[in-house]
Short mmCIF file of C-alpha atoms (C1' of nucleotides) in Angstrom, two decimals:
data_model
loop_
_atom_site.label_atom_id
_atom_site.label_comp_id
_atom_site.label_asym_id
_atom_site.label_seq_id
_atom_site.Cartn_x
_atom_site.Cartn_y
_atom_site.Cartn_z
CA MET A 183 125.08 199.34 171.14
CA THR A 184 126.92 202.74 170.12
CA ALA A 185 130.40 202.56 168.21
CA PHE A 186 132.21 205.67 168.72
CA TYR A 187 135.40 204.06 168.65
CA SER A 188 134.81 201.75 165.97
CA GLU A 189 137.68 203.15 163.60
CA TYR A 190 140.34 201.42 166.47
CA GLN A 191 142.31 198.61 167.07
CA LYS A 192 140.68 196.30 170.63
CA VAL A 193 143.73 194.32 172.70
CA TYR A 194 142.66 191.11 174.68
CA LEU A 195 142.79 192.65 178.45
CA SER A 196 144.16 190.83 181.65
CA VAL A 197 144.93 190.76 185.05
CA ASP A 198 147.69 189.13 187.10
CA CYS A 199 147.87 188.77 191.08
CA ILE A 200 150.79 189.01 192.96
CA ILE A 201 149.85 187.48 196.14
CA PHE A 202 151.73 188.40 199.01
CA GLY A 203 152.40 186.04 202.23
CA PHE A 204 154.13 185.92 205.40
CA ASP A 205 155.68 182.41 206.86
CA SER A 206 158.73 181.29 208.25
CA ASN A 207 159.88 184.56 209.02
CA LYS A 208 159.66 184.96 204.63
CA LEU A 209 157.59 187.15 202.47
CA GLN A 210 156.83 184.44 199.89
CA VAL A 211 154.53 185.17 196.76
CA LEU A 212 152.24 182.27 195.49
CA ILE A 213 153.01 181.01 192.30
CA GLY A 214 152.27 177.52 190.14
CA ARG A 215 152.68 176.25 186.74
CA ARG A 216 150.61 178.33 183.87
CA ASN A 217 147.94 176.18 182.13
CA MET A 218 147.22 176.86 178.70
CA ASP A 219 149.33 177.65 175.71
CA PRO A 220 151.36 179.49 175.41
CA GLY A 221 153.75 178.72 177.52
CA ARG A 222 152.06 176.13 179.50
CA GLY A 223 154.23 174.58 182.26
CA GLU A 224 156.23 177.68 182.72
CA TRP A 225 156.52 179.03 186.45
CA SER A 226 153.78 181.93 186.46
CA LEU A 227 151.00 184.27 188.28
CA TYR A 228 147.67 183.71 187.97
CA GLY A 229 145.63 185.85 185.86
CA GLY A 230 142.62 186.40 184.03
CA PHE A 231 140.44 188.11 181.13
CA VAL A 232 139.34 191.15 181.96
CA ARG A 233 135.30 190.86 181.36
CA SER A 234 133.56 193.54 179.36
CA ASP A 235 131.18 193.90 182.70
CA GLU A 236 133.63 194.34 185.22
CA SER A 237 136.02 197.43 186.41
CA LEU A 238 139.50 196.53 186.91
CA ASP A 239 139.89 196.24 190.08
CA ASP A 240 136.94 193.84 190.03
CA SER A 241 138.49 192.04 187.89
CA ALA A 242 141.25 191.18 189.91
CA ALA A 243 139.32 190.77 193.15
CA ARG A 244 137.35 188.05 191.16
CA THR A 245 140.59 186.31 190.37
CA LEU A 246 142.05 186.28 193.63
CA GLN A 247 138.13 184.99 194.72
CA GLU A 248 139.01 181.90 192.40
CA LEU A 249 141.98 181.07 193.38
CA THR A 250 141.73 181.52 197.15
CA GLY A 251 137.91 181.66 198.15
CA LEU A 252 138.93 184.72 199.68
CA HIS A 253 137.03 188.06 199.75
CA ASP A 254 137.97 191.66 200.65
CA ILE A 255 141.34 191.51 200.36
CA TYR A 256 143.50 194.20 200.44
CA MET A 257 144.67 194.16 196.76
CA GLN A 258 146.40 197.45 195.06
CA GLN A 259 147.83 198.30 190.92
CA VAL A 260 150.53 197.61 190.49
CA GLY A 261 150.51 199.03 186.52
CA ALA A 262 149.74 198.23 182.74
CA PHE A 263 152.29 195.67 181.31
CA GLY A 264 152.20 196.63 177.44
CA ASN A 265 154.84 194.97 175.91
CA ILE A 266 154.33 193.69 171.96
CA GLU A 267 155.85 190.83 172.61
CA ARG A 268 155.28 190.22 176.49
CA ASP A 269 152.56 187.57 175.47
CA PRO A 270 154.09 185.31 172.71
CA GLY A 271 150.65 184.19 172.06
CA GLU A 272 148.50 187.25 170.89
CA ARG A 273 148.66 191.05 172.11
CA VAL A 274 147.81 191.09 175.36
CA VAL A 275 147.90 193.63 177.57
CA SER A 276 148.30 193.29 181.43
CA VAL A 277 147.36 194.78 184.55
CA ALA A 278 149.53 193.59 187.53
CA TYR A 279 148.11 193.80 191.38
CA TYR A 280 149.34 192.72 194.30
CA ALA A 281 147.83 191.19 196.97
CA MET A 282 148.31 190.94 200.87
CA ILE A 283 146.36 187.99 202.35
CA ASN A 284 146.97 186.09 205.90
CA VAL A 285 148.51 182.57 204.85
CA LYS A 286 146.51 180.91 207.43
CA ASP A 287 142.90 181.90 206.41
CA TYR A 288 144.13 179.89 203.18
CA ASP A 289 142.67 176.69 201.89
CA GLU A 290 145.36 174.26 202.14
CA ALA A 291 143.20 172.03 199.43
CA LEU A 292 143.21 174.80 196.89
CA LEU A 293 146.37 175.56 196.86
CA GLN A 294 146.90 171.72 196.04
CA HIS A 295 143.83 171.85 193.66
CA TYR A 296 145.24 174.39 191.33
CA GLY A 297 149.07 173.48 192.05
CA LEU A 298 150.22 176.71 193.65
CA GLN A 299 153.00 177.08 195.91
CA TRP A 300 154.27 179.35 198.08
CA ILE A 301 158.11 180.99 197.25
CA ASP A 302 160.05 183.40 199.09
CA ILE A 303 160.44 186.17 197.39
CA GLU A 304 164.44 185.80 197.63
CA ASN A 305 163.96 182.82 196.10
CA VAL A 306 161.36 183.10 192.98
CA PRO A 307 162.23 181.38 189.93
CA LYS A 308 162.57 182.72 186.37
CA MET A 309 158.76 183.22 184.93
CA TYR A 310 156.71 183.49 182.37
CA SER A 311 156.77 186.47 180.39
CA ASP A 312 157.37 189.33 182.10
CA HIS A 313 156.06 188.25 185.55
CA ASN A 314 159.41 188.64 186.80
CA GLU A 315 159.46 192.10 186.42
CA MET A 316 155.85 192.34 187.49
CA ILE A 317 156.73 190.81 190.85
CA THR A 318 159.80 193.18 191.28
CA LYS A 319 157.70 195.90 190.89
CA ALA A 320 154.91 194.64 193.60
CA HIS A 321 157.76 194.29 196.05
CA GLY A 322 159.10 197.99 195.57
CA LEU A 323 155.59 198.69 195.98
CA ILE A 324 154.77 197.01 198.82
CA ARG A 325 157.88 198.17 200.74
CA GLN A 326 157.09 201.51 200.02
CA LYS A 327 153.88 201.19 201.06
CA MET A 328 154.74 199.30 204.19
CA LYS A 329 156.67 202.19 205.69
CA THR A 330 153.89 204.51 205.86
CA GLU A 331 150.72 202.80 206.07
CA PRO A 332 149.46 200.09 208.62
CA VAL A 333 148.69 197.47 205.37
CA GLY A 334 151.53 194.83 206.85
CA PHE A 335 148.89 193.31 209.22
CA GLU A 336 146.96 192.23 206.59
CA LEU A 337 149.69 189.45 205.71
CA LEU A 338 149.73 188.60 209.49
CA PRO A 339 146.54 187.19 212.06
CA ASP A 340 144.18 189.11 214.19
CA LEU A 341 146.36 188.34 217.06
CA PHE A 342 149.80 188.40 216.34
CA THR A 343 153.29 189.38 219.07
CA LEU A 344 156.07 191.83 218.17
CA THR A 345 158.24 189.45 216.82
CA GLN A 346 156.38 188.32 214.59
CA LEU A 347 155.93 191.51 213.18
CA GLN A 348 159.41 192.68 213.56
CA ARG A 349 159.97 189.46 211.85
CA LEU A 350 158.00 190.80 208.79
CA TYR A 351 159.30 194.35 208.55
CA GLU A 352 162.94 192.43 208.80
CA ALA A 353 161.93 190.09 205.90
CA VAL A 354 160.27 192.84 203.79
CA ASN A 355 162.55 195.28 204.20
CA GLY A 356 165.49 192.60 203.83
CA GLU A 357 167.62 193.62 206.88
CA GLU A 358 167.30 193.72 211.05
CA ILE A 359 165.96 196.05 213.06
CA ASP A 360 166.86 196.45 216.37
CA LYS A 361 164.61 194.99 218.58
CA ARG A 362 164.20 197.50 221.50
CA ASN A 363 164.14 200.51 218.56
CA PHE A 364 161.17 198.73 217.28
CA ARG A 365 159.12 198.10 220.30
CA LYS A 366 159.42 201.75 220.87
CA ARG A 367 157.98 202.75 217.90
CA ILE A 368 155.23 201.05 218.56
CA LYS A 369 154.61 201.85 221.88
CA GLU A 370 153.86 205.06 220.09
CA MET A 371 151.31 203.69 218.20
CA HIS A 372 148.35 203.36 220.33
CA PHE A 373 146.53 201.57 217.05
CA ILE A 374 148.54 198.59 218.37
CA GLU A 375 147.05 197.24 221.26
CA LYS A 376 148.68 194.62 223.76
CA THR A 377 145.80 192.32 224.26
CA LYS A 378 145.78 189.80 227.88
CA PHE A 379 146.17 187.14 225.23
CA ILE A 380 149.24 184.98 225.56
CA ASP A 381 150.96 183.19 222.57
CA LYS A 382 152.98 180.18 223.72
CA THR A 383 153.77 178.27 220.05
CA GLY A 384 156.54 180.70 219.63
CA SER A 385 158.61 180.59 222.91
CA LYS A 386 158.14 178.91 226.24
CA ARG A 387 157.62 182.38 228.48
CA GLY A 388 154.94 183.42 225.99
CA ALA A 389 154.81 186.30 223.98
CA TYR A 390 151.99 189.55 224.37
CA LEU A 391 149.30 188.75 221.17
CA TYR A 392 148.88 192.58 219.72
CA ARG A 393 146.38 193.15 217.50
CA PHE A 394 145.77 196.34 214.78
CA ASN A 395 142.70 198.88 216.26
CA LYS A 396 141.48 199.88 212.67
CA ALA A 397 138.90 202.66 214.46
CA SER A 398 141.55 203.89 216.60
CA TYR A 399 144.22 204.44 213.83
CA GLN A 400 141.70 206.53 211.71
CA GLU A 401 141.02 208.87 214.51
CA ASP A 402 145.24 209.11 214.65
CA PRO A 403 146.07 208.10 211.27
CA ASN A 404 150.09 208.32 211.91
CA PHE A 405 152.17 205.07 211.02
CA ARG A 406 155.94 205.22 210.12
CA LEU A 407 158.41 202.13 210.63
CA MET B 269 147.28 185.12 162.90
CA THR B 270 147.02 182.32 165.79
CA ALA B 271 143.70 182.77 168.00
CA PHE B 272 144.44 181.18 171.60
CA TYR B 273 142.27 183.72 173.02
CA SER B 274 139.83 183.73 170.78
CA GLU B 275 136.90 183.23 173.65
CA TYR B 276 137.75 186.31 175.64
CA GLN B 277 136.62 189.79 174.81
CA LYS B 278 138.87 192.50 173.85
CA VAL B 279 138.60 196.46 174.75
CA TYR B 280 139.31 199.47 173.51
CA LEU B 281 142.87 200.35 175.33
CA SER B 282 144.18 204.29 175.16
CA VAL B 283 146.91 206.29 176.78
CA ASP B 284 146.37 209.77 178.25
CA CYS B 285 148.88 212.17 179.42
CA ILE B 286 149.31 214.35 182.07
CA ILE B 287 152.20 216.57 180.95
CA PHE B 288 153.50 219.04 183.77
CA GLY B 289 155.63 222.42 182.58
CA PHE B 290 156.59 224.32 185.13
CA ASP B 291 156.42 228.20 185.03
CA SER B 292 155.49 231.39 186.99
CA ASN B 293 156.77 229.50 190.04
CA LYS B 294 153.72 227.61 189.44
CA LEU B 295 153.55 223.57 188.54
CA GLN B 296 150.97 223.21 185.97
CA VAL B 297 149.38 221.02 183.07
CA LEU B 298 148.59 221.00 180.13
CA ILE B 299 145.08 220.42 179.33
CA GLY B 300 142.58 221.12 176.05
CA ARG B 301 138.98 220.40 174.62
CA ARG B 302 137.63 217.38 173.88
CA ASN B 303 137.71 217.15 170.61
CA MET B 304 135.77 214.23 170.08
CA ASP B 305 131.95 212.79 171.22
CA PRO B 306 131.49 211.55 173.16
CA GLY B 307 132.64 214.23 175.84
CA ARG B 308 132.98 216.34 173.37
CA GLY B 309 133.93 220.54 174.33
CA GLU B 310 134.67 218.99 178.21
CA TRP B 311 138.22 220.00 179.59
CA SER B 312 139.95 216.41 178.72
CA LEU B 313 144.32 215.18 178.85
CA TYR B 314 145.57 215.10 175.49
CA GLY B 315 144.83 211.19 174.22
CA GLY B 316 145.10 208.57 171.73
CA PHE B 317 144.41 204.79 171.45
CA VAL B 318 146.44 202.39 171.69
CA ARG B 319 148.08 201.15 167.94
CA SER B 320 148.47 197.11 168.20
CA ASP B 321 151.92 197.66 166.46
CA GLU B 322 153.56 199.71 169.66
CA SER B 323 153.81 199.30 173.61
CA LEU B 324 152.17 200.90 176.02
CA ASP B 325 155.67 202.73 176.55
CA ASP B 326 155.75 203.58 173.02
CA SER B 327 151.83 204.77 172.45
CA ALA B 328 152.80 207.41 175.05
CA ALA B 329 155.39 208.67 173.94
CA ARG B 330 154.47 208.91 170.20
CA THR B 331 151.06 210.84 171.31
CA LEU B 332 153.08 212.98 173.40
CA GLN B 333 155.01 213.60 170.48
CA GLU B 334 152.16 214.59 168.53
CA LEU B 335 151.15 216.85 170.43
CA THR B 336 154.52 218.91 171.44
CA GLY B 337 156.58 217.64 168.59
CA LEU B 338 159.48 217.03 171.12
CA HIS B 339 161.22 213.30 171.25
CA ASP B 340 163.17 211.88 174.34
CA ILE B 341 160.77 213.28 177.11
CA TYR B 342 160.75 211.87 180.53
CA MET B 343 157.66 209.80 180.49
CA GLN B 344 156.18 207.74 183.69
CA GLN B 345 153.29 205.59 183.89
CA VAL B 346 150.45 206.67 186.76
CA GLY B 347 148.27 203.39 186.26
CA ALA B 348 145.42 201.69 184.14
CA PHE B 349 142.14 203.50 184.36
CA GLY B 350 139.40 200.80 184.33
CA ASN B 351 135.97 201.57 185.29
CA ILE B 352 133.27 200.34 183.04
CA GLU B 353 131.68 204.04 183.39
CA ARG B 354 134.40 205.71 182.97
CA ASP B 355 133.84 205.76 179.60
CA PRO B 356 130.64 207.44 178.33
CA GLY B 357 130.73 205.63 174.40
CA GLU B 358 132.02 202.08 175.13
CA ARG B 359 134.32 200.40 177.32
CA VAL B 360 137.52 202.07 177.47
CA VAL B 361 140.87 201.12 179.85
CA SER B 362 142.85 204.33 179.65
CA VAL B 363 147.12 203.99 180.94
CA ALA B 364 147.37 207.27 182.57
CA TYR B 365 151.49 208.79 181.64
CA TYR B 366 152.64 211.80 183.09
CA ALA B 367 155.35 213.49 181.06
CA MET B 368 157.50 216.74 182.32
CA ILE B 369 158.47 219.41 179.70
CA ASN B 370 160.67 222.26 179.78
CA VAL B 371 157.92 224.87 179.00
CA LYS B 372 160.62 226.92 176.66
CA ASP B 373 160.86 223.64 174.86
CA TYR B 374 156.88 224.08 173.49
CA ASP B 375 156.07 225.42 170.63
CA GLU B 376 153.64 227.93 171.38
CA ALA B 377 152.21 227.48 167.78
CA LEU B 378 151.46 223.78 169.01
CA LEU B 379 149.69 225.19 171.44
CA GLN B 380 147.47 227.45 169.75
CA HIS B 381 146.71 225.17 167.47
CA TYR B 382 145.49 222.48 169.73
CA GLY B 383 143.66 224.23 171.80
CA LEU B 384 145.91 223.73 174.65
CA GLN B 385 146.32 225.83 178.27
CA TRP B 386 148.67 225.66 180.77
CA ILE B 387 146.62 225.20 184.04
CA ASP B 388 148.26 225.91 187.19
CA ILE B 389 147.85 222.64 189.59
CA GLU B 390 146.10 224.05 192.33
CA ASN B 391 143.48 225.38 189.81
CA VAL B 392 142.59 222.33 187.57
CA PRO B 393 138.83 222.68 186.38
CA LYS B 394 136.65 219.52 186.25
CA MET B 395 137.14 217.58 183.66
CA TYR B 396 136.31 214.76 181.67
CA SER B 397 135.87 211.34 182.71
CA ASP B 398 137.89 210.86 185.44
CA HIS B 399 140.69 212.43 184.09
CA ASN B 400 140.72 214.71 187.42
CA GLU B 401 141.95 211.44 189.50
CA MET B 402 144.36 210.71 186.73
CA ILE B 403 146.18 214.50 187.19
CA THR B 404 145.63 214.28 191.31
CA LYS B 405 147.49 210.50 191.36
CA ALA B 406 149.99 211.69 188.55
CA HIS B 407 150.51 214.77 190.80
CA GLY B 408 151.20 212.58 193.59
CA LEU B 409 153.71 209.98 191.59
CA ILE B 410 156.01 213.30 190.87
CA ARG B 411 155.92 214.50 194.39
CA GLN B 412 156.99 211.15 195.57
CA LYS B 413 159.74 210.99 192.25
CA MET B 414 161.49 214.45 192.57
CA LYS B 415 162.14 213.98 196.58
CA THR B 416 164.26 210.89 196.02
CA GLU B 417 165.22 211.09 192.05
CA PRO B 418 166.83 214.24 190.27
CA VAL B 419 163.85 214.65 187.57
CA GLY B 420 163.02 218.13 188.33
CA PHE B 421 165.57 219.28 185.97
CA GLU B 422 163.50 217.67 183.25
CA LEU B 423 160.61 221.08 184.20
CA LEU B 424 163.52 223.67 183.65
CA PRO B 425 165.71 224.94 181.41
CA ASP B 426 169.73 223.14 180.86
CA LEU B 427 170.57 226.29 183.16
CA PHE B 428 168.91 227.65 185.86
CA THR B 429 169.07 229.29 189.05
CA LEU B 430 169.39 228.35 192.95
CA THR B 431 165.62 229.92 193.39
CA GLN B 432 164.22 228.65 190.46
CA LEU B 433 165.21 224.93 191.59
CA GLN B 434 164.29 226.98 194.90
CA ARG B 435 160.65 227.81 193.32
CA LEU B 436 159.83 224.41 191.41
CA TYR B 437 160.49 222.35 194.62
CA GLU B 438 158.01 225.16 196.34
CA ALA B 439 155.49 224.57 193.98
CA VAL B 440 155.07 221.03 193.68
CA ASN B 441 155.04 220.33 197.49
CA GLY B 442 153.40 223.44 198.33
CA GLU B 443 154.87 224.84 200.78
CA GLU B 444 157.84 227.03 201.26
CA ILE B 445 161.53 226.11 201.94
CA ASP B 446 164.06 228.20 203.77
CA LYS B 447 166.33 229.62 201.43
CA ARG B 448 170.15 228.54 203.43
CA ASN B 449 169.00 224.78 203.96
CA PHE B 450 167.81 224.62 200.44
CA ARG B 451 170.76 225.48 199.16
CA LYS B 452 173.15 223.94 201.66
CA ARG B 453 171.53 220.59 200.82
CA ILE B 454 172.52 221.74 196.92
CA LYS B 455 175.94 221.92 197.78
CA GLU B 456 176.24 218.54 198.84
CA MET B 457 174.84 217.16 195.92
CA HIS B 458 178.16 217.54 193.81
CA PHE B 459 176.36 216.88 190.10
CA ILE B 460 174.25 220.48 190.27
CA GLU B 461 177.40 222.24 189.49
CA LYS B 462 177.26 225.74 189.70
CA THR B 463 178.24 227.52 185.70
CA LYS B 464 180.18 230.66 185.04
CA PHE B 465 177.00 232.11 183.44
CA ILE B 466 174.79 234.35 185.24
CA ASP B 467 170.86 235.30 184.57
CA LYS B 468 170.62 238.77 184.67
CA THR B 469 166.69 238.16 184.07
CA GLY B 470 165.02 237.43 187.29
CA SER B 471 166.98 239.97 189.28
CA LYS B 472 169.75 243.38 189.45
CA ARG B 473 172.37 242.01 190.59
CA GLY B 474 172.24 238.35 188.79
CA ALA B 475 172.32 234.39 189.48
CA TYR B 476 174.55 232.02 188.81
CA LEU B 477 173.32 229.12 186.57
CA TYR B 478 173.54 226.00 187.83
CA ARG B 479 173.43 222.57 185.77
CA PHE B 480 172.47 219.01 186.32
CA ASN B 481 175.29 216.78 185.00
CA LYS B 482 173.74 213.30 184.96
CA ALA B 483 177.84 211.47 183.79
CA SER B 484 178.04 213.10 187.53
CA TYR B 485 175.10 211.70 189.10
CA GLN B 486 175.54 208.33 187.43
CA GLU B 487 178.43 208.07 189.68
CA ASP B 488 177.16 209.29 192.62
CA PRO B 489 173.62 208.89 192.61
CA ASN B 490 172.37 210.48 195.88
CA PHE B 491 170.05 212.58 195.26
CA ARG B 492 167.08 214.12 198.58
CA LEU B 493 165.24 217.57 198.75
"C1'" DC C 12 169.53 173.90 235.24
"C1'" DC C 13 170.47 175.91 231.09
"C1'" DA C 14 168.82 177.32 226.07
"C1'" DA C 15 165.84 180.32 224.10
"C1'" DA C 16 162.91 183.77 223.17
"C1'" DA C 17 160.70 187.83 225.50
"C1'" DG C 18 160.69 191.89 228.03
"C1'" DT C 19 162.93 196.85 228.93
"C1'" DG C 20 166.20 202.99 228.66
"C1'" DT C 21 169.93 205.75 228.41
"C1'" DT C 22 173.71 208.04 225.72
"C1'" DC C 23 175.16 209.53 221.82
"C1'" DC C 24 175.41 211.20 217.44
"C1'" DG C 25 174.05 213.18 213.63
"C1'" DT C 26 170.03 215.45 210.52
"C1'" DC C 27 166.56 219.31 210.31
"C1'" DT C 28 165.01 223.98 211.71
"C1'" DA C 29 165.08 228.03 212.68
"C1'" DC C 30 166.82 232.69 211.80
"C1'" DA C 31 169.42 237.68 209.86
"C1'" DC C 32 171.92 240.13 207.89
"C1'" DC C 33 175.18 242.03 203.53
"C1'" DC C 34 175.70 242.29 198.35
"C1'" DA C 35 175.49 243.12 193.74
"C1'" DT C 36 173.24 246.38 190.59
"C1'" DG C 37 169.30 248.67 187.10
"C1'" DG C 38 166.36 252.03 187.61
"C1'" DC D 202 169.77 255.87 196.73
"C1'" DC D 203 166.72 252.18 197.91
"C1'" DA D 204 163.99 248.45 195.67
"C1'" DT D 205 164.83 243.98 194.74
"C1'" DG D 206 166.14 239.72 194.93
"C1'" DG D 207 171.10 236.80 195.59
"C1'" DG D 208 173.83 235.08 198.74
"C1'" DT D 209 176.41 233.36 203.04
"C1'" DG D 210 176.61 230.21 208.84
"C1'" DT D 211 175.65 228.73 213.94
"C1'" DA D 212 173.25 227.22 217.57
"C1'" DG D 213 169.75 224.71 219.24
"C1'" DA D 214 166.65 220.78 218.73
"C1'" DC D 215 165.16 216.42 217.49
"C1'" DG D 216 165.16 211.85 215.92
"C1'" DG D 217 167.25 207.89 215.04
"C1'" DA D 218 170.85 204.29 216.36
"C1'" DA D 219 173.47 201.82 218.95
"C1'" DC D 220 173.63 199.14 222.62
"C1'" DA D 221 173.46 194.36 227.35
"C1'" DC D 222 170.99 192.51 230.67
"C1'" DT D 223 167.12 190.44 233.32
"C1'" DT D 224 163.51 187.59 232.84
"C1'" DT D 225 160.45 183.22 231.96
"C1'" DT D 226 159.83 178.45 231.68
"C1'" DG D 227 159.54 173.92 229.00
"C1'" DG D 228 162.36 170.36 228.38
#
DNA sequence: CCAAAAGTGTTCCGTCTACACCCATGG
DNA sequence: CCATGGGTGTAGACGGAACACTTTTGG
């Protein structure tokens, strides 16, 4: 084992996950009660320490997988948070990641087991340390991202109605969208494909279900909403 | 000294600075030769280890100040880079920051002393570790940022001509801009003020010098270029 | 039969884009 | 006197925003 940098100090490094979901026409985040000192019992994001044999991205993926059982989830880095006093115990620098999951894929039992709750992004309580800041920054990032990249589908089932999709965009941006204008724009994006299936849970008449075709998107990657 | 997390491992944490400048109508970055092992002699960003008594932001500011002698410089975090093999010596996670400075404020002697060079963003050589990736990401961020926030002025002297400003935006985006359309948009932003001063170094006729009025911008923070 | 959501086009207005010529001056 | 960069306005194209009614069906 070499020791190139032995004169310098090391720090604890953790990852924290902002897990976004979409339900009841609201953008939501998954939060829980912190189960270790310091700060035990405060509202908190789910996180963990980075191991020496894994990259930051891997660490975030592992942490999310521990919590949800889900693999291959869309995750993006939010940034590193490193104020000295951010952790009341010791110096810990944390790298935040956000994830977007389909709430339906999530095992209710796990939610119970970890004591987690979905909270509307509008009603996030005061949280441990700088976790509010992380959530705010992550929210800004997905808003930006969803305008130009087809990542919103991560929050929906494989098959979805256009109204669902519209409600998602309304929830993320916090403002209403004109239905006809919205659908006009969808029609231009050929990788959002109408299927022959109909969803009757949301209305009496029923609405066509659509699907995001990733392969088709690769051929003509022009997304804008 | 408490030890809440003693069961976990610590890692080395560094900051790396992507220092942007603007000269000869080109967007440039300041790079040097790495002066420590491993990787000694390779092209590298300037960086340093984070001390246990400073935040990440402070660490970046200190590192930049060591190098340039400049205080109160515009810096923004690019993100954390943490692949396992990113440092050939030991596990080091690095947080990259970009800075925007006015090349004229920079002491030439320091540049010599540290063996640094300004390199056009288009001609960045193969660099140590993941530093190319950091530069690419930072470049993307300033391109984005400069569209909606008045940060480009950080790269210019206090007084500048409209042609200089235009060349800056052309350099950052890599495409030419129509002069009349550009000036029309400037005219709408009242916080970009024409002064009575004239610069004659750039042309025989001379061009009016303009100034960014920060206070005036705060009152009506609408920037778009 | 009616409430509730699905579905569908057109017009208008503002914004962005393209474009060409005169001015002032130092050498 | 001419080469060089500074400075100015308009018209047409395009894209985004506003806007209302018909359809279907479960209860």
